[in-house]
Every structure is written in C-alpha cells, then in structure tokens.
mmCIF file of C-alpha atoms and ligand atoms in Angstrom:
data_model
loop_
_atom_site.group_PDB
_atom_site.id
_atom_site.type_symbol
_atom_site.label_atom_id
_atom_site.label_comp_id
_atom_site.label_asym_id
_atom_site.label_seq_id
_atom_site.Cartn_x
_atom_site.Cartn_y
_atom_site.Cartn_z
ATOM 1 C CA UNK D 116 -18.058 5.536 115.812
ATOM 2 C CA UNK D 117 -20.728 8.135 116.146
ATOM 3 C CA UNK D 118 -19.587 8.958 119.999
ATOM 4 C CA UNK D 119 -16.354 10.272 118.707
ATOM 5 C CA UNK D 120 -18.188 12.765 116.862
ATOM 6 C CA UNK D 121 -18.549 15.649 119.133
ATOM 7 C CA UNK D 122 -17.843 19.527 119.881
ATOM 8 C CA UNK D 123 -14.947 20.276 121.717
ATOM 9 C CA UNK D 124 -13.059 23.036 123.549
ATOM 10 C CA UNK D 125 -10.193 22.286 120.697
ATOM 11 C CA UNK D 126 -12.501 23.400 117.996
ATOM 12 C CA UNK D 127 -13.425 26.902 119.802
ATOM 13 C CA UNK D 128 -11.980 29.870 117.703
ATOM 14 C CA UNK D 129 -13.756 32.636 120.168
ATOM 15 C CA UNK D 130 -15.637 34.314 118.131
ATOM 16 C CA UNK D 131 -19.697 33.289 118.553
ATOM 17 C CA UNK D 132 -21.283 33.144 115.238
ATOM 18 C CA UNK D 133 -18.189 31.198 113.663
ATOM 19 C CA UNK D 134 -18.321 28.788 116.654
ATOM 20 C CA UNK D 135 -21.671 28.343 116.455
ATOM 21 C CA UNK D 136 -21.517 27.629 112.635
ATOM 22 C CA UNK D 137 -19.068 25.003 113.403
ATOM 23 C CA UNK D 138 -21.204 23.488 115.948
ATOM 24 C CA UNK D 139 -23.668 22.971 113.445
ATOM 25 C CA UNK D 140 -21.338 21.416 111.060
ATOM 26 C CA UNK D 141 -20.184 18.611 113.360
ATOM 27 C CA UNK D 142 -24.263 18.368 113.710
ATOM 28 C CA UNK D 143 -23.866 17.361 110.251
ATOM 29 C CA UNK D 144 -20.962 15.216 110.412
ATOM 30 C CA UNK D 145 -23.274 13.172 113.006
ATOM 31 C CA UNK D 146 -25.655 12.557 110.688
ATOM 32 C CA UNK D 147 -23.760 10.834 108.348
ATOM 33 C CA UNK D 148 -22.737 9.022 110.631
ATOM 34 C CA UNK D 149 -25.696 7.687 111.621
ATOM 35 C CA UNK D 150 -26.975 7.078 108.479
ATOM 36 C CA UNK D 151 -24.385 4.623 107.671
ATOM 37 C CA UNK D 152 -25.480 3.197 111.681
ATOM 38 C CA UNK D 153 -28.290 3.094 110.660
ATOM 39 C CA UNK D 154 -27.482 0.948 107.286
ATOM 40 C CA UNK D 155 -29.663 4.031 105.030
ATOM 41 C CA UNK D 156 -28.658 3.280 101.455
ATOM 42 C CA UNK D 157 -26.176 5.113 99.484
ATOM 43 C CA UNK D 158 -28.821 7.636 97.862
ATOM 44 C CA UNK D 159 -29.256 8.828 101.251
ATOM 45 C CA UNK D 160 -25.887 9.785 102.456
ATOM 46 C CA UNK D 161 -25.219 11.373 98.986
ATOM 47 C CA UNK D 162 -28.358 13.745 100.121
ATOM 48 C CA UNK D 163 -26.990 13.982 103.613
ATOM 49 C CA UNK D 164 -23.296 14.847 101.609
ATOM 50 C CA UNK D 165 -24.894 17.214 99.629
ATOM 51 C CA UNK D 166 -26.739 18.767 102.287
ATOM 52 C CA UNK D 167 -23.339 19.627 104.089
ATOM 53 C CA UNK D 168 -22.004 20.683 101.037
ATOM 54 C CA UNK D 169 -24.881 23.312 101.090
ATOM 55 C CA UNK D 170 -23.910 24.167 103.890
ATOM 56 C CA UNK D 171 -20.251 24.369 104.131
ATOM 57 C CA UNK D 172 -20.806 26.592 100.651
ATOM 58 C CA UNK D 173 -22.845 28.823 103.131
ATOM 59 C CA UNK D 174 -20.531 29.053 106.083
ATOM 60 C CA UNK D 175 -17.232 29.846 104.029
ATOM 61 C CA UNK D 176 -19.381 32.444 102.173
ATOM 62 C CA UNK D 177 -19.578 34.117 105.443
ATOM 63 C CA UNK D 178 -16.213 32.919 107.075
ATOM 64 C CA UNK D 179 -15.112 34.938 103.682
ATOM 65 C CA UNK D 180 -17.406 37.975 104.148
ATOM 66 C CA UNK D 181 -16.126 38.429 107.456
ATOM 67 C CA UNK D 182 -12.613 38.467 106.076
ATOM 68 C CA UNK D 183 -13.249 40.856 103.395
ATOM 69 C CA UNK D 184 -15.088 43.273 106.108
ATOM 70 C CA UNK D 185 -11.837 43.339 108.568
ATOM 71 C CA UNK D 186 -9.468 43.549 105.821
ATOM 72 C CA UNK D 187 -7.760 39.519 106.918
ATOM 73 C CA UNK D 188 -3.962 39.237 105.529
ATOM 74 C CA UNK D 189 -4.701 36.095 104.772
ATOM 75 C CA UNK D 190 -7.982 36.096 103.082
ATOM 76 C CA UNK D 191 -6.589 34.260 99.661
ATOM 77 C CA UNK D 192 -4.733 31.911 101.262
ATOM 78 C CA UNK D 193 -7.712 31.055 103.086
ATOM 79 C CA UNK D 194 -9.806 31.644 100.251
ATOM 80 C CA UNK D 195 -7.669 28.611 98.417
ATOM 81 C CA UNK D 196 -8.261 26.002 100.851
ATOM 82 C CA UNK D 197 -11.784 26.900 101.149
ATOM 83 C CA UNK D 198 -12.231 26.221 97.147
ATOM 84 C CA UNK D 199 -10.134 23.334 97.266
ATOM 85 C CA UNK D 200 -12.615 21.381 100.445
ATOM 86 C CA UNK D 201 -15.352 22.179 98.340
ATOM 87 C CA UNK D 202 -13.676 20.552 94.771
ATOM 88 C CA UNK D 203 -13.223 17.408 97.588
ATOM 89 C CA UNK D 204 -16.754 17.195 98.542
ATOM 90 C CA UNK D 205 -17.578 17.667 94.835
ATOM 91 C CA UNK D 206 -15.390 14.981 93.793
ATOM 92 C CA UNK D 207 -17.095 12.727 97.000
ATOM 93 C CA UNK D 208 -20.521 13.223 95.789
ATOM 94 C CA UNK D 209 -19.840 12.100 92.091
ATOM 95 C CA UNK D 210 -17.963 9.358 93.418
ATOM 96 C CA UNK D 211 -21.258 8.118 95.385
ATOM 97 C CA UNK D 212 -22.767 8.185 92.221
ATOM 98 C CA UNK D 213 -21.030 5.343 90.472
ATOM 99 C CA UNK D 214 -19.753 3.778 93.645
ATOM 100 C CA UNK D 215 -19.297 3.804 97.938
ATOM 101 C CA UNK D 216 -17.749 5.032 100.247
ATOM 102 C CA UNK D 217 -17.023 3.314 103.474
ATOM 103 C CA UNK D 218 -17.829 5.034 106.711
ATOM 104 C CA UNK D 219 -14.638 4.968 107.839
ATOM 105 C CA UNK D 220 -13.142 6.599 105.025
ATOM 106 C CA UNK D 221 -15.507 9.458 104.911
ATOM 107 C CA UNK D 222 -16.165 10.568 108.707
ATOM 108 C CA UNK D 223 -12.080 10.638 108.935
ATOM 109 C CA UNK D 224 -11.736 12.851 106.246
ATOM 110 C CA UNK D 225 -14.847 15.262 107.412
ATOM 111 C CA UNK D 226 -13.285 15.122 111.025
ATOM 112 C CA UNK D 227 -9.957 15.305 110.483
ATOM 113 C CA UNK D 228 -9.947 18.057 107.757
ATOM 114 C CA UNK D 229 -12.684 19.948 109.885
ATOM 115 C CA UNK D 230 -10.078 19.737 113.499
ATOM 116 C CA UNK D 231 -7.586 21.387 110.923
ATOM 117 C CA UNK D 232 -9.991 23.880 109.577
ATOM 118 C CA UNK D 233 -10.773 24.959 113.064
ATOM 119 C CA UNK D 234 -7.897 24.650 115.028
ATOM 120 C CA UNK D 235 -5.419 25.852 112.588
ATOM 121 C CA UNK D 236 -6.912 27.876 110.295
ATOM 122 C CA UNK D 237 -9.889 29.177 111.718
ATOM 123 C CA UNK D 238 -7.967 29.892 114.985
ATOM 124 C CA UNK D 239 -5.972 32.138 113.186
ATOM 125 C CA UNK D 240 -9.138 34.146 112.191
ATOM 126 C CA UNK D 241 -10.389 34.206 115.647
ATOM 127 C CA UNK D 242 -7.287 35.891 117.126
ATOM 128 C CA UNK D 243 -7.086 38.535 114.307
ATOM 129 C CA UNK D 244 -10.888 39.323 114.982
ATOM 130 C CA UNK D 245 -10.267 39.351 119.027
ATOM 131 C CA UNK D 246 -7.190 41.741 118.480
ATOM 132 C CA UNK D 247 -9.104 44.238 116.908
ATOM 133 C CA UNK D 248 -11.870 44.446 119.618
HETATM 134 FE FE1 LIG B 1089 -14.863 27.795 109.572
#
C-alpha cells in the first residue's frame, strides 16, 4: 500500500512554503503506513496519529495566517473545513483508544481527504496568492 503514498504534480498549489508543508504531510501519511507494514502495535500509530495531528494543527495555523494577511474571500469557509479535519482526527485518536483501526480505512481517509484539501481547496488559495504577485 505504502507505494501509493507519494507527492504528486496533482497536489502542487504553486506557492513554495504551502507545497512544501504538504510534502511533509504525505511524509507523515507514509509513516503510518509503515507502521501498520511494519505490524507496530496500536499505541504506536495513535503517537504517529497524534503526531500528524500536531502537525496538521501547525500547518492550517499558517495556511490561516496567510489568509488573514492577503485578506482571502474565503477564509471562513476554509476556516470550517479546517476545524472540522481536525474534530475527525480527534474523534480517530479516541477511537484508537478503546479500539482499531484498519489500515485501509485510515490511509484512505488521510489520502483521499488530503487530494481534496490540496487540489480543491488549497488550489484555490494558490491562484488567489499568484494573482496578486
Ligand atoms: Fe494545506
């Protein structure tokens, strides 16, 4: 599974330090993924979970900053869905503490909510920020 798991042109949104933030997060993603590979046990990936969480806390904080400083239209829309990822990853992390969750089921959601956050969303920031200079 873990070969699937890599940066591509798709995820670009043209601006550097947002790409390269994302870079990092599928960095992450891999991770996980090889900790289940790897059979690590549960306590593990909740660390490894909670150490993206960290860090997806840290890179909307700046996504966020950035829209503040260039005065984004749509700052609380994207505001929302940031909160809301972050109330899923929550929820994930208490759920590894009672119980677990397949590989399968968690690398999809990462991966397929972080291709929307970067090719929709975050796209959509990109071309704002290159239209202004
Ligand atoms: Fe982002």
């Amino acid at each position: 599974m873990n070969e699937i798991i890599s940066w591509k042109k798709e995820y670009e949104v043209g601006v550097e330090s947002i790409d390269n933030e994302h870079k990092l997060f599928v960095g992450l993603i891999q991770k996980i993924c090889s900790a289940y590979d790897n059979n690590v046990k549960k306590e593990h990936i909740t660390l490894l979970v909670k150490e993206l969480y960290k860090y997806v806390d840290f890179h909307f904080f700046s996504e966020e900053n950035i829209m503040i400083f260039t005065d984004y239209p749509d700052y609380a829309v994207q505001k929302k869905e940031h909160d809301l990822l972050k109330n899923q990853l929550t929820n994930i992390m208490m759920t590894f503490e009672s119980e677990y969750i397949d590989q399968a089921n968690l690398i999809n959601f990462l991966l397929s909510w972080f291709r929307e956050h970067t090719t929709q969303t975050d796209k959509k920031l990109g071309l704002f920020i290159q239209s202004r200079g």
